[in-house]
GROMACS .gro file of C-alpha atoms in nm:
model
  427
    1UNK     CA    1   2.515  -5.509   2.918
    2UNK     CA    2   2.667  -5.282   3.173
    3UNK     CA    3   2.376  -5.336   3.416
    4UNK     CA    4   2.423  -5.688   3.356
    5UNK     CA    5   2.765  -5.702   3.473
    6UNK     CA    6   2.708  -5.503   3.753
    7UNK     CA    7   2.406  -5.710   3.886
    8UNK     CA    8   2.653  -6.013   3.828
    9UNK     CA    9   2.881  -5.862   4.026
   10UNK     CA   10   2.712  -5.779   4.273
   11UNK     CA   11   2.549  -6.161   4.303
   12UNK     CA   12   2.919  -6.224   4.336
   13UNK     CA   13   2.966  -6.034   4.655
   14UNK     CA   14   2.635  -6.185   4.845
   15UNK     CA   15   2.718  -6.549   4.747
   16UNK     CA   16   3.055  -6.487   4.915
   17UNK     CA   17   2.873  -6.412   5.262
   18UNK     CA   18   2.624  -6.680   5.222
   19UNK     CA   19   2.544  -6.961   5.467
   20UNK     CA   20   2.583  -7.219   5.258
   21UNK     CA   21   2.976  -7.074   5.133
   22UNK     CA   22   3.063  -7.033   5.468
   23UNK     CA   23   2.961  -7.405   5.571
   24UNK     CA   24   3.094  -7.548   5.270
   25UNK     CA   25   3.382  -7.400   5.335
   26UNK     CA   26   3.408  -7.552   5.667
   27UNK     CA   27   3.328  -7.899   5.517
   28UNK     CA   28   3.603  -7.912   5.319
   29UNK     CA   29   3.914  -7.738   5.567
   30UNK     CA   30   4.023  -8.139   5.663
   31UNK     CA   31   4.088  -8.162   5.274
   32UNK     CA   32   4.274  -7.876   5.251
   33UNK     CA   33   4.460  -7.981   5.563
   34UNK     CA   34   4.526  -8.322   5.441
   35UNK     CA   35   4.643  -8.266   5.051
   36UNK     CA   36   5.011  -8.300   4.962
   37UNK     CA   37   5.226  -8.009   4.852
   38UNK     CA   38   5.196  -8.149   4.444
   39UNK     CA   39   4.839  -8.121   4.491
   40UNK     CA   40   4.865  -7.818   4.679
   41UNK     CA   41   5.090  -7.696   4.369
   42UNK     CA   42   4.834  -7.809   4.091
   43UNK     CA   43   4.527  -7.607   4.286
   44UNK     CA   44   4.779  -7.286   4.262
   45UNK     CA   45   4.875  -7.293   3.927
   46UNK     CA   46   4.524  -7.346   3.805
   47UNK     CA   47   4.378  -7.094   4.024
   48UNK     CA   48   4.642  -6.837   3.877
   49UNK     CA   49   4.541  -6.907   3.562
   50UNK     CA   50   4.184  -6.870   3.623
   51UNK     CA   51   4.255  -6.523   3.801
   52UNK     CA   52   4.459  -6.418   3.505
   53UNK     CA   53   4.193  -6.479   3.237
   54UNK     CA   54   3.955  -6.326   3.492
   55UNK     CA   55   4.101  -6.015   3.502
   56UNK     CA   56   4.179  -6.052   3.040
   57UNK     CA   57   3.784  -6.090   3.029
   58UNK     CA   58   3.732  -5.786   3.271
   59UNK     CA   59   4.003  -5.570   3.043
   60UNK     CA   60   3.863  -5.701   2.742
   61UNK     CA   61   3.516  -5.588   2.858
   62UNK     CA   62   3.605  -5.254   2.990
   63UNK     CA   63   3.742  -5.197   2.641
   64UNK     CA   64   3.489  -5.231   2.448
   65UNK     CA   65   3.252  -5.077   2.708
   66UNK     CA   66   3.479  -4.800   2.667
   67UNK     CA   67   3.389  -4.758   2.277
   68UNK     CA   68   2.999  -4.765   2.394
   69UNK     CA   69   3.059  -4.471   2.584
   70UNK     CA   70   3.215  -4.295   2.249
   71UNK     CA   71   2.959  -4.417   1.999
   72UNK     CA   72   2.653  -4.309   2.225
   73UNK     CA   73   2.848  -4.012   2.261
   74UNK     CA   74   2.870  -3.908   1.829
   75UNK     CA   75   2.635  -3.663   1.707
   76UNK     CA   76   2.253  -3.676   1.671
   77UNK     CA   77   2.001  -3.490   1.702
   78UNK     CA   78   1.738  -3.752   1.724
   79UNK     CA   79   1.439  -3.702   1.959
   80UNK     CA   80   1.150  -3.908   2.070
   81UNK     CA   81   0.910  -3.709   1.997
   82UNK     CA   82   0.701  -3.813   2.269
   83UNK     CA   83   0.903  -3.610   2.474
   84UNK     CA   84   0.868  -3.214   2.342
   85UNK     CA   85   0.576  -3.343   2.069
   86UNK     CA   86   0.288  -3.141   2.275
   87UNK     CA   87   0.516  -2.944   2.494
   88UNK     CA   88   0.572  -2.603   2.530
   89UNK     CA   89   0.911  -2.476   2.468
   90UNK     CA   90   0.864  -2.159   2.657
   91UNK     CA   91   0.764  -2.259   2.977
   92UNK     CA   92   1.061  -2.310   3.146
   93UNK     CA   93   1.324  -2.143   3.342
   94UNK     CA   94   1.715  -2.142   3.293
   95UNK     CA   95   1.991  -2.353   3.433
   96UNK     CA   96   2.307  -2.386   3.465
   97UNK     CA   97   2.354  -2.670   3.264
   98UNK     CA   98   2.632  -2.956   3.238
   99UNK     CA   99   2.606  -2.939   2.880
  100UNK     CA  100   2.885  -2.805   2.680
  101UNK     CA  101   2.900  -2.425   2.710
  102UNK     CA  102   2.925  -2.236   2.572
  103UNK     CA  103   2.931  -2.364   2.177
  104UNK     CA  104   3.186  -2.175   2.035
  105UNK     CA  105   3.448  -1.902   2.136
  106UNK     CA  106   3.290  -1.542   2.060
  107UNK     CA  107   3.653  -1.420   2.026
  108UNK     CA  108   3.787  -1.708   1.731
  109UNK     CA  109   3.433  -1.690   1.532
  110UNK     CA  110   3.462  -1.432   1.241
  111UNK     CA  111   3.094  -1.393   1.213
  112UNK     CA  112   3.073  -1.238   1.559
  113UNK     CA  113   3.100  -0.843   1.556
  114UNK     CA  114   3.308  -0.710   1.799
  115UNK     CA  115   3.053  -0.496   1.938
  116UNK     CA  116   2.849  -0.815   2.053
  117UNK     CA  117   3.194  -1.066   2.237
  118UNK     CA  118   3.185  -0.961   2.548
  119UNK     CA  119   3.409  -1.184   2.670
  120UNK     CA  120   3.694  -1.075   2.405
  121UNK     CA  121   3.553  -0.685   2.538
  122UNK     CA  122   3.724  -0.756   2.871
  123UNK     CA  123   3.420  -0.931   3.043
  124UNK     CA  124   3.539  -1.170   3.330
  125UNK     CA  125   3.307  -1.290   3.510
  126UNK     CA  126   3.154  -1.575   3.260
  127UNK     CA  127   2.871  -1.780   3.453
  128UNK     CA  128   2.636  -1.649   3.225
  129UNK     CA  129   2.791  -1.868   2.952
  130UNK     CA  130   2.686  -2.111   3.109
  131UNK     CA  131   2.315  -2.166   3.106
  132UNK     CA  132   2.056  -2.346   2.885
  133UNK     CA  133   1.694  -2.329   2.870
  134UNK     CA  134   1.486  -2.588   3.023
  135UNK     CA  135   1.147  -2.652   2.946
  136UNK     CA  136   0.937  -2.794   3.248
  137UNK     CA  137   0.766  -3.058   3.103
  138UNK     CA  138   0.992  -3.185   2.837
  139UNK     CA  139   1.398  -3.224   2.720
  140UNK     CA  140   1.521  -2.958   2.433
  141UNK     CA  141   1.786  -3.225   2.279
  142UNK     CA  142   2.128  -3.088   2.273
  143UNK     CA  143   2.263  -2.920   1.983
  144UNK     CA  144   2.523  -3.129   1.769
  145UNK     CA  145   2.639  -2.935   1.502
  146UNK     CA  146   2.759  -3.193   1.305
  147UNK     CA  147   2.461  -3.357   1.310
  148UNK     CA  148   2.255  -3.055   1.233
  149UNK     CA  149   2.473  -2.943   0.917
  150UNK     CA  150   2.396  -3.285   0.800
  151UNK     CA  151   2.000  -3.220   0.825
  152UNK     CA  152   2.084  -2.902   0.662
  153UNK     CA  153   2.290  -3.044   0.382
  154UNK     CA  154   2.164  -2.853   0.064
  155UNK     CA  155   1.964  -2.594   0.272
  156UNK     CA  156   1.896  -2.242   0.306
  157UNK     CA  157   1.850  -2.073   0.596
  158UNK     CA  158   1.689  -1.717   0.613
  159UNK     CA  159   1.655  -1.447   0.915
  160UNK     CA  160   1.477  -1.102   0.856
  161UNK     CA  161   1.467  -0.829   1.075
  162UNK     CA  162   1.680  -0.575   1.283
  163UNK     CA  163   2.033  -0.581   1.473
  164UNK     CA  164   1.824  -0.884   1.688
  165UNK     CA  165   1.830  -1.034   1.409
  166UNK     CA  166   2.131  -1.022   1.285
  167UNK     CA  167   2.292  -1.127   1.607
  168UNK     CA  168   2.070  -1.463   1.597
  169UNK     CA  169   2.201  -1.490   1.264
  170UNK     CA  170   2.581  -1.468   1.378
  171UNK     CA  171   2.467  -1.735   1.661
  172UNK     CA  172   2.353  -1.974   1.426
  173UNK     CA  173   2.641  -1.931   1.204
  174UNK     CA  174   2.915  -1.955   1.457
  175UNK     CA  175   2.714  -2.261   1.617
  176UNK     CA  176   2.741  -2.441   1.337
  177UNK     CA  177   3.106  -2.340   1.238
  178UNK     CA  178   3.198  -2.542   1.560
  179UNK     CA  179   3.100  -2.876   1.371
  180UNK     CA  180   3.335  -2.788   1.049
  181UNK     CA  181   3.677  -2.940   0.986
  182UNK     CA  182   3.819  -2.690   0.740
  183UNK     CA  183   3.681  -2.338   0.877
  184UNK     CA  184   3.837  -2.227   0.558
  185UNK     CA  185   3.506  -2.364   0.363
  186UNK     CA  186   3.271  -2.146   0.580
  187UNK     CA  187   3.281  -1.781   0.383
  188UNK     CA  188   3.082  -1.453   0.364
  189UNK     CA  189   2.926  -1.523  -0.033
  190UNK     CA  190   3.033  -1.151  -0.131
  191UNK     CA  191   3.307  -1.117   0.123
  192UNK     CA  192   3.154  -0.850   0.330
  193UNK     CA  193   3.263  -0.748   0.632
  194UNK     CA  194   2.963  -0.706   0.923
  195UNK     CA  195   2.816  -0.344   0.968
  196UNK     CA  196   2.532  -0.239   1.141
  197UNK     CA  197   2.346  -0.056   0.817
  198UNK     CA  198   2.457  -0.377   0.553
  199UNK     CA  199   2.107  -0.504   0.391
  200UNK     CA  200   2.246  -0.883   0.286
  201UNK     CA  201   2.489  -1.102   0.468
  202UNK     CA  202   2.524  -1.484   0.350
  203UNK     CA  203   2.727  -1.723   0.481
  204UNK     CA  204   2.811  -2.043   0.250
  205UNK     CA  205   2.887  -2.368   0.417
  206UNK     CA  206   3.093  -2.509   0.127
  207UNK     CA  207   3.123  -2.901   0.271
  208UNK     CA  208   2.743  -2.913   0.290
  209UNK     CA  209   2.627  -2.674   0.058
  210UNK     CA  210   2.417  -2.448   0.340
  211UNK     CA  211   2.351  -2.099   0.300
  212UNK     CA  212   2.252  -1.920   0.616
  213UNK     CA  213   2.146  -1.569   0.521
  214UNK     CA  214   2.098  -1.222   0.675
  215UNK     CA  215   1.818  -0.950   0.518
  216UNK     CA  216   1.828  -0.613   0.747
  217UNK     CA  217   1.412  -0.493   0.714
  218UNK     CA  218   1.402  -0.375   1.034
  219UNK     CA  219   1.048  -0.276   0.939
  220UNK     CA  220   0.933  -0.582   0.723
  221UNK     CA  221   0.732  -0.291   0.477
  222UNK     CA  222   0.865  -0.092   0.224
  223UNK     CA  223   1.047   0.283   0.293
  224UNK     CA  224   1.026   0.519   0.057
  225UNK     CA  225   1.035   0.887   0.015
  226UNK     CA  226   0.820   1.138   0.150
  227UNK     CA  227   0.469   1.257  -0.084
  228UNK     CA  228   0.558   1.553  -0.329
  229UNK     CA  229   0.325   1.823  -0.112
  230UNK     CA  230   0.400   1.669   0.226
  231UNK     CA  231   0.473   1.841   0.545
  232UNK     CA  232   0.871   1.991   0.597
  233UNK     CA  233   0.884   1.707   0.880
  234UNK     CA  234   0.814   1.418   0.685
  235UNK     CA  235   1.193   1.320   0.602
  236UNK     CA  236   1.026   0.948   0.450
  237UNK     CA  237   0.732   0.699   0.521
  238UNK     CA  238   0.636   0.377   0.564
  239UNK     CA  239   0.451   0.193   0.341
  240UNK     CA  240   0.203  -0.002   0.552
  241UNK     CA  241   0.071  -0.181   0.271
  242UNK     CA  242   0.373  -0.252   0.064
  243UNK     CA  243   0.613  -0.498   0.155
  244UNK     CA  244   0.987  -0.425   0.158
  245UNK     CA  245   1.187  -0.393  -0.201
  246UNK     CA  246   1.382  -0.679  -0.080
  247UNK     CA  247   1.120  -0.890   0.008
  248UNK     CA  248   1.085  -1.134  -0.331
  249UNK     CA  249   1.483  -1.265  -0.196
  250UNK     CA  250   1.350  -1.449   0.062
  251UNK     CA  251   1.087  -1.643  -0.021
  252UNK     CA  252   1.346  -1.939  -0.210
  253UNK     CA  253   1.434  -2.056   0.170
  254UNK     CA  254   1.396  -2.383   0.359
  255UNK     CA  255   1.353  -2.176   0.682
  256UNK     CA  256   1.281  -1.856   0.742
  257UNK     CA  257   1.324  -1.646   1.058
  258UNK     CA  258   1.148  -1.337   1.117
  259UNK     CA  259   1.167  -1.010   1.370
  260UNK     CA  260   1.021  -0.661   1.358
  261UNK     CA  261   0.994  -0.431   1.652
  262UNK     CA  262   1.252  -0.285   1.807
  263UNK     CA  263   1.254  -0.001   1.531
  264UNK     CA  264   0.817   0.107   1.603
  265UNK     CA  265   0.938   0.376   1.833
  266UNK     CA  266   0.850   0.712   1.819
  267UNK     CA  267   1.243   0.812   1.857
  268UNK     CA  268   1.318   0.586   1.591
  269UNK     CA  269   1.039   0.758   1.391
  270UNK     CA  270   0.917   1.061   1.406
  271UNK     CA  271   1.236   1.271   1.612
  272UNK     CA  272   1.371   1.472   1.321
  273UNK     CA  273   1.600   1.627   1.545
  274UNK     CA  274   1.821   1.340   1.600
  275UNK     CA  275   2.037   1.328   1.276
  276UNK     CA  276   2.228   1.027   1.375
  277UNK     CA  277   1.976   0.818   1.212
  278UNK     CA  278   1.901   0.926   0.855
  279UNK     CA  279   1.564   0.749   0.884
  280UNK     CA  280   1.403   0.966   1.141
  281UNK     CA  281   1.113   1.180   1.062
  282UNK     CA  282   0.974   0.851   0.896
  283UNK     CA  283   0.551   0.873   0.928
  284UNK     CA  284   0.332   0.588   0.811
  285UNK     CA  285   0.143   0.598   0.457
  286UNK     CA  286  -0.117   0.380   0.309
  287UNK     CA  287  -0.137   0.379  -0.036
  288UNK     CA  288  -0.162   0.782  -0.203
  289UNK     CA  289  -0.224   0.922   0.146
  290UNK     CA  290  -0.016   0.953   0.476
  291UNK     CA  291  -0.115   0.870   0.845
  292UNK     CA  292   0.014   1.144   1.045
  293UNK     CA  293  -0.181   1.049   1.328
  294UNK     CA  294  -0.212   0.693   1.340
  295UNK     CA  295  -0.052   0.539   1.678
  296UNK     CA  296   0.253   0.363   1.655
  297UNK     CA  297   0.068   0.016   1.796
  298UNK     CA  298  -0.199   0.053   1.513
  299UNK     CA  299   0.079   0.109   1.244
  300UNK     CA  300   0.276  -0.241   1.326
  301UNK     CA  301  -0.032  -0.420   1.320
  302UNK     CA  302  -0.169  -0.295   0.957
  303UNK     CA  303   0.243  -0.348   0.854
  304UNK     CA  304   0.189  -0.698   0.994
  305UNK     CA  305  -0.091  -0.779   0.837
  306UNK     CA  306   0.043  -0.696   0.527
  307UNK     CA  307   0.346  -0.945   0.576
  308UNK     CA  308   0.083  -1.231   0.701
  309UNK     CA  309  -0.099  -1.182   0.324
  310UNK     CA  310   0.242  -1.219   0.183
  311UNK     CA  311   0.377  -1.483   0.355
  312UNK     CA  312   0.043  -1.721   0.285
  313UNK     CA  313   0.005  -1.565  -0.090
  314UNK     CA  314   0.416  -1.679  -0.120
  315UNK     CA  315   0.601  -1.931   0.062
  316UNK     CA  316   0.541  -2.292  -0.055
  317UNK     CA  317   0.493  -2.480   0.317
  318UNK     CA  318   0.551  -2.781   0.166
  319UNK     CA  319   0.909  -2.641   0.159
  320UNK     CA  320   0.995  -2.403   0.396
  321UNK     CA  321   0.903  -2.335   0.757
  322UNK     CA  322   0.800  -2.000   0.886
  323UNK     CA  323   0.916  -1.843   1.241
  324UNK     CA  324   0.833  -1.514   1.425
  325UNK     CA  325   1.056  -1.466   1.703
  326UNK     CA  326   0.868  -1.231   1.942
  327UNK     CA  327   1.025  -0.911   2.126
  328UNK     CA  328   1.304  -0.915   2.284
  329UNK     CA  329   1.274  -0.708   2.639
  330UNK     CA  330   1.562  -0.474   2.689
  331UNK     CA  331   1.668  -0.389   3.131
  332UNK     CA  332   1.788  -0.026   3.152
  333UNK     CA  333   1.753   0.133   3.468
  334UNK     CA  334   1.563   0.436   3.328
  335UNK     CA  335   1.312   0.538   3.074
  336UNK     CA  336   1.631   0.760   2.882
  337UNK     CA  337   1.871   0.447   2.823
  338UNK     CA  338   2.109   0.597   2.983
  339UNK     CA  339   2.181   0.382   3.337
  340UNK     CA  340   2.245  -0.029   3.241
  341UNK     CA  341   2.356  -0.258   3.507
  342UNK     CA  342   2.417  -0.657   3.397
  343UNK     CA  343   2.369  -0.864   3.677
  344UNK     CA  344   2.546  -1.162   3.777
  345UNK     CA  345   2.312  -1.451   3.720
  346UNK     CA  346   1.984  -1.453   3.601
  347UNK     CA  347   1.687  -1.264   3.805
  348UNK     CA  348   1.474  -1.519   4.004
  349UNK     CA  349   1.139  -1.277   3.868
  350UNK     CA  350   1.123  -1.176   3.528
  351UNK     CA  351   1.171  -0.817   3.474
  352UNK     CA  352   1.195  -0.558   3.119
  353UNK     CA  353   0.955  -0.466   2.909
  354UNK     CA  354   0.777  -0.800   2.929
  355UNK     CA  355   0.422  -0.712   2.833
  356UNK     CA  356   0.353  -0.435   2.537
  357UNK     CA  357   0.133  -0.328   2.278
  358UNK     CA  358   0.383  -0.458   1.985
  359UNK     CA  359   0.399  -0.777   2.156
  360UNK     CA  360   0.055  -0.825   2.193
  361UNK     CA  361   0.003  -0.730   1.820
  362UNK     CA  362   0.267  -1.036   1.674
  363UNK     CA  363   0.059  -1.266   1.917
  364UNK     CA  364  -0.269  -1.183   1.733
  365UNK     CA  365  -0.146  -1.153   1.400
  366UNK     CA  366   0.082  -1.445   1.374
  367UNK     CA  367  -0.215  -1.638   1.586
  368UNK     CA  368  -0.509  -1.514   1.337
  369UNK     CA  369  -0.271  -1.677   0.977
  370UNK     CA  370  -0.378  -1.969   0.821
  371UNK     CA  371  -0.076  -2.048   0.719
  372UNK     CA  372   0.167  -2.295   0.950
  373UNK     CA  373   0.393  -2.016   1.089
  374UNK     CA  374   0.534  -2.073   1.446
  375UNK     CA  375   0.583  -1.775   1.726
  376UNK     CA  376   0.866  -1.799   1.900
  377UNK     CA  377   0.767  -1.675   2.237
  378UNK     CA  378   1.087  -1.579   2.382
  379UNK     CA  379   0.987  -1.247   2.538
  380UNK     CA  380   0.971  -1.407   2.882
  381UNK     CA  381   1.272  -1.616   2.823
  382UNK     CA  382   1.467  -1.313   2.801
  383UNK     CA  383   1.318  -1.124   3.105
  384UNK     CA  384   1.517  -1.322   3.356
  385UNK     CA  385   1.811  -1.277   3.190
  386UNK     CA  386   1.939  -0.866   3.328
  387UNK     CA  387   2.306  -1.080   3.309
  388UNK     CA  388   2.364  -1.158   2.896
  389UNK     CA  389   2.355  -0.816   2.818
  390UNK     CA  390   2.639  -0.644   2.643
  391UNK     CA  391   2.616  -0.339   2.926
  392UNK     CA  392   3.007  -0.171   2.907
  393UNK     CA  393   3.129  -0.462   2.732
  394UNK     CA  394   3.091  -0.360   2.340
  395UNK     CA  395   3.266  -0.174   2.098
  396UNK     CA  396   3.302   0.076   2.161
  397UNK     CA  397   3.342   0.082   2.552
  398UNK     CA  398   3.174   0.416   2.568
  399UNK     CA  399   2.833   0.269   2.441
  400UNK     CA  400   2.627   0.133   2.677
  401UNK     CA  401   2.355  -0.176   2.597
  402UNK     CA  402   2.086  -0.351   2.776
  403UNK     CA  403   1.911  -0.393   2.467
  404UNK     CA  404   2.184  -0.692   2.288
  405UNK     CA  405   2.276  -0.993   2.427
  406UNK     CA  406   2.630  -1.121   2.426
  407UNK     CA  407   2.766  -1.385   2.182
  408UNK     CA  408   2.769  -1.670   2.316
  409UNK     CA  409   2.445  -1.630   2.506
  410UNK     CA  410   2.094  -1.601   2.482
  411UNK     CA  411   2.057  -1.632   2.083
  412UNK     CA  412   2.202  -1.980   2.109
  413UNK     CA  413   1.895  -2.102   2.302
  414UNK     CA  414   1.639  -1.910   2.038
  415UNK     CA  415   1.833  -2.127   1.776
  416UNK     CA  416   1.846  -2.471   1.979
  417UNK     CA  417   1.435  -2.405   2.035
  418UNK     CA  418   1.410  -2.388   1.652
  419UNK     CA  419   1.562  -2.685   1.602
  420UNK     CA  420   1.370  -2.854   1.829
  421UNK     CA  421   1.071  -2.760   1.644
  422UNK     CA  422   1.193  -2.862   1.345
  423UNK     CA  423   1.239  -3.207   1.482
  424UNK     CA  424   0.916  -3.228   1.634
  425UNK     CA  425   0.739  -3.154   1.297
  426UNK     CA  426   0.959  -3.381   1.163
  427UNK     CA  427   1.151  -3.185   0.928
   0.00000   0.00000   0.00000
C-alpha cells in the first residue's frame, strides 16, 4: 500500500510538468480571465474544500500506516526457512549490527554473576556490545523474547558443562527475562545464589511455565575416589566409562545443551601441588583399573564416547533436541595465563587456540552418533573476538580472564544460533 501511494505520488508530480497540462493550461487562461468574481468565489471555496479533505485522507492514511509500522514491528520469530534451511550458521563474520544491543542490562539481571558484567565492573568503552553474528549466505532472525517464551511455553531447557556453560546459561536466562512483565515471576527454584562450585541452578519462568536449568559436569563422566592400593598421587579419577552421578536429571528436557573441555588439562588434572582446586591429582580409570599413562586427548575421546552411548541409549528425539557447543578459544598473551589484553573491536584474523586435539575429538565423536545431535561450531566464532573478554573487568579486579566472555556478549549469539536451529527443524 505504501509503494502504492508513493508511485501515485509520484505520477502526480510528472503529470504536473506534462505537455499536455501545460497547454491545457494555456487553453483555458481567457476563461479564467473572463469569469466574474461569484464564479471566481465558487471555484475557491470548492477548491478549499477539496484541499482540506486532501490533506484528512493523507492524515487519515499516515495513521493507520503508522500502526503497520507497529504491528510488523511485534514479536516473532518466524523464518522462511528457505533462507538458513541449508545454510551454515558458522560461516560468517561479526558486525556491528543495527539490531537492538545489547538484550538486556548485565548490571539489572540477577542471573548475571558479578564476576562476568563487565560493564557494571567499570568497563567503558562498550562497542563490543554491540555486534551480532552474520552468517554469509543466510539471515539468523532476530531474537524476540516474547515470542520465544511463547515457543517455550511448558518447556525445559537444559545446559551441562563447565563455568562456559554456566555463563550461556545466565545469557539465555537474562535474554529471556527481557520479554517478562512481572520480573518477580522469574525465580531461582531453590533460591540459590550463583557460585562457581554449585552442581544445579534452575530458573522457573512462572507466566509460561519454562524451566531453564544449569548441571555443573565439567567432565560429563563420573568422579570418584581414588583405588584402595593406588599411588600417594592419585587424589581421585575419572571414570571414563561411567557417566556422571547426576546424569539420569537431565535426560526429562526439551533441549539440552552440552560442553566439556576446558577442564582436560593436565593442570586441571594431574598438578597435586596446586591445592586451590580440590580436584587435582585426578587420573583417568576404566572400569577396576587406572590409566596412568593414557594422554589427555585419548582420555576425552573414550569419556565422549561414553556420553554418545548414553545420549542415543536415553533421550527420546522425538522430544528433545541435543546440542554440543564446541570449545571455546581463550587469547592470553602467554602460555602461563598470566598477560591478557582485550582489544577494542574484534580482530580482522582469527586468533586463540583455534585448532586442538579436544576440538578435533567433539568433531569426530559428535559426527560418528547416530543419533540427531547438532555441533555447535563456535570455536572460530569466538577467535575474532580478543574484545568480549572479561580481562581486568571481573570480580574480583585482581583476577585476570581471557578465557570468559562478558555478559552481554558473545553467549547471546551461541543462544540466538540455537534458536535458529530450532526453527529450521521446525521445532
Amino acid at each position: 500500500m505504501v509503494s502504492a501511494f508513493k508511485r501515485s505520488l509520484s505520477v502526480g508530480r510528472r503529470s504536473l510538468t506534462s505537455p499536455r497540462f501545460s497547454s491545457a493550461v494555456s487553453h483555458h487562461r481567457k476563461w479564467w480571465s473572463s469569469a466574474s468574481p461569484s464564479d471566481l468565489a465558487l471555484i475557491f471555496a470548492l477548491a478549499s474544500a477539496f484541499f482540506l479533505s486532501g490533506l484528512y485522507i493523507f492524515h487519515t492514511y499516515s495513521a493507520s500506516a503508522a500502526i503497520d509500522v507497529v504491528e510488523v514491528g511485534e514479536p516473532s520469530i518466524d523464518a522462511d526457512p528457505v533462507e538458513i534451511g541449508s545454510c551454515d550458521l558458522f560461516d560468517g563474520s561479526w558486525t556491528s549490527s543495527n539490531r537492538r544491543r545489547p538484550i538486556y542490562n548485565g548490571s539489572e539481571c540477577p542471573f548475571v554473576e558479578r564476576g562476568f558484567d563487565c560493564v557494571g565492573n567499570g568497563r567503558r568503552d562498550t562497542d563490543y556490545l554491540s555486534y551480532t553474528w552474520k552468517p554469509r549466505r543466510c539471515e539468523v532472525p532476530p531474537f524476540e523474547a516474547r515470542a520465544v517464551l511463547q515457543r517455550l511455553r511448558g518447556k525445559r531447557v537444559t545446559f551441562v558443562g563447565d563455568s562456559m556453560g554456566r555463563t550461556q546459561w545466565e545469557s539465555l536466562v537474562c535474554m529471556l527475562m527481557a520479554g517478562v512483565g512481572d520480573k518477580s515471576t522469574v525465580r531461582e527454584i531453590y533460591g540459590n545464589s550463583i557460585t562457581k562450585t554449585i552442581r544445579f541452578l534452575g530458573v522457573k519462568f512462572g507466566s509460561v511455565d519454562l524451566r531453564v536449568d544449569f548441571y555443573r559436569s565439567v567432565f560429563l563422566v563420573r568422579q570418584g575416589r581414588s583405588p584402595r592400593h593406588g599411588p600417594r598421587r592419585v587424589k581421585s579419577t575419572l571414570r571414563l566409562d561411567q557417566m556422571d552421578e547426576i546424569s539420569g536429571n537431565w535426560a526429562d528436557s526439551d533441549v539440552i545443551v552440552f560442553n566439556s573441555g576446558h577442564w582436560w588439562t593436565p593442570g586441571k588434572l594431574f598438578d597435586a601441588s596446586e591445592i586451590s582446586f580440590s580436584d587435582r591429582g585426578c587420573y583417568f580409570q576404566v572400569g577396576g583399573a587406572l590409566k596412568l599413562g593414557m594422554p589427555i586427548p585419548a582420555a576425552f575421546r573414550e569419556a565422549l564416547d561414553t556420553w554418545a552411548s548414553w545420549v542415543e541409549r536415553t533421550i527420546n528425539f522425538n522430544r528433545t533436541r541435543v546440542f554440543f557447543r564446541s570449545f571455546e578459544p581463550s587469547h592470553w598473551s602467554d602460555v602461563d595465563q598470566k598477560g591478557c589484553e582485550v582489544t577494542r573491536h574484534p580482530m580482522p584474523e582469527p586468533k586463540g587456540n583455534i585448532h586442538t586435539e579436544l576440538s578435533d575429538v567433539i568433531s569426530e565423536v559428535v559426527g560418528k552418533m547416530r543419533a540427531p545431535v547438532t555441533l555447535l561450531n563456535v570455536t572460530l566464532m569466538g577467535a575474532f573476538r580478543g574484545d568480549a573478554h572479561i580481562g581486568t573487568w571481573s570480580y574480583p579486579p585482581s583476577v585476570l580472564d581471557c578465557s570468559h566472555w562478558c555478559l552481554p556478549g558473545v553467549p547471546d549469539s551461541w543462544n540466538e544460533l540455537i534458536f535458529s536451529y530450532l526453527l529450521m527443524n521446525g521445532s
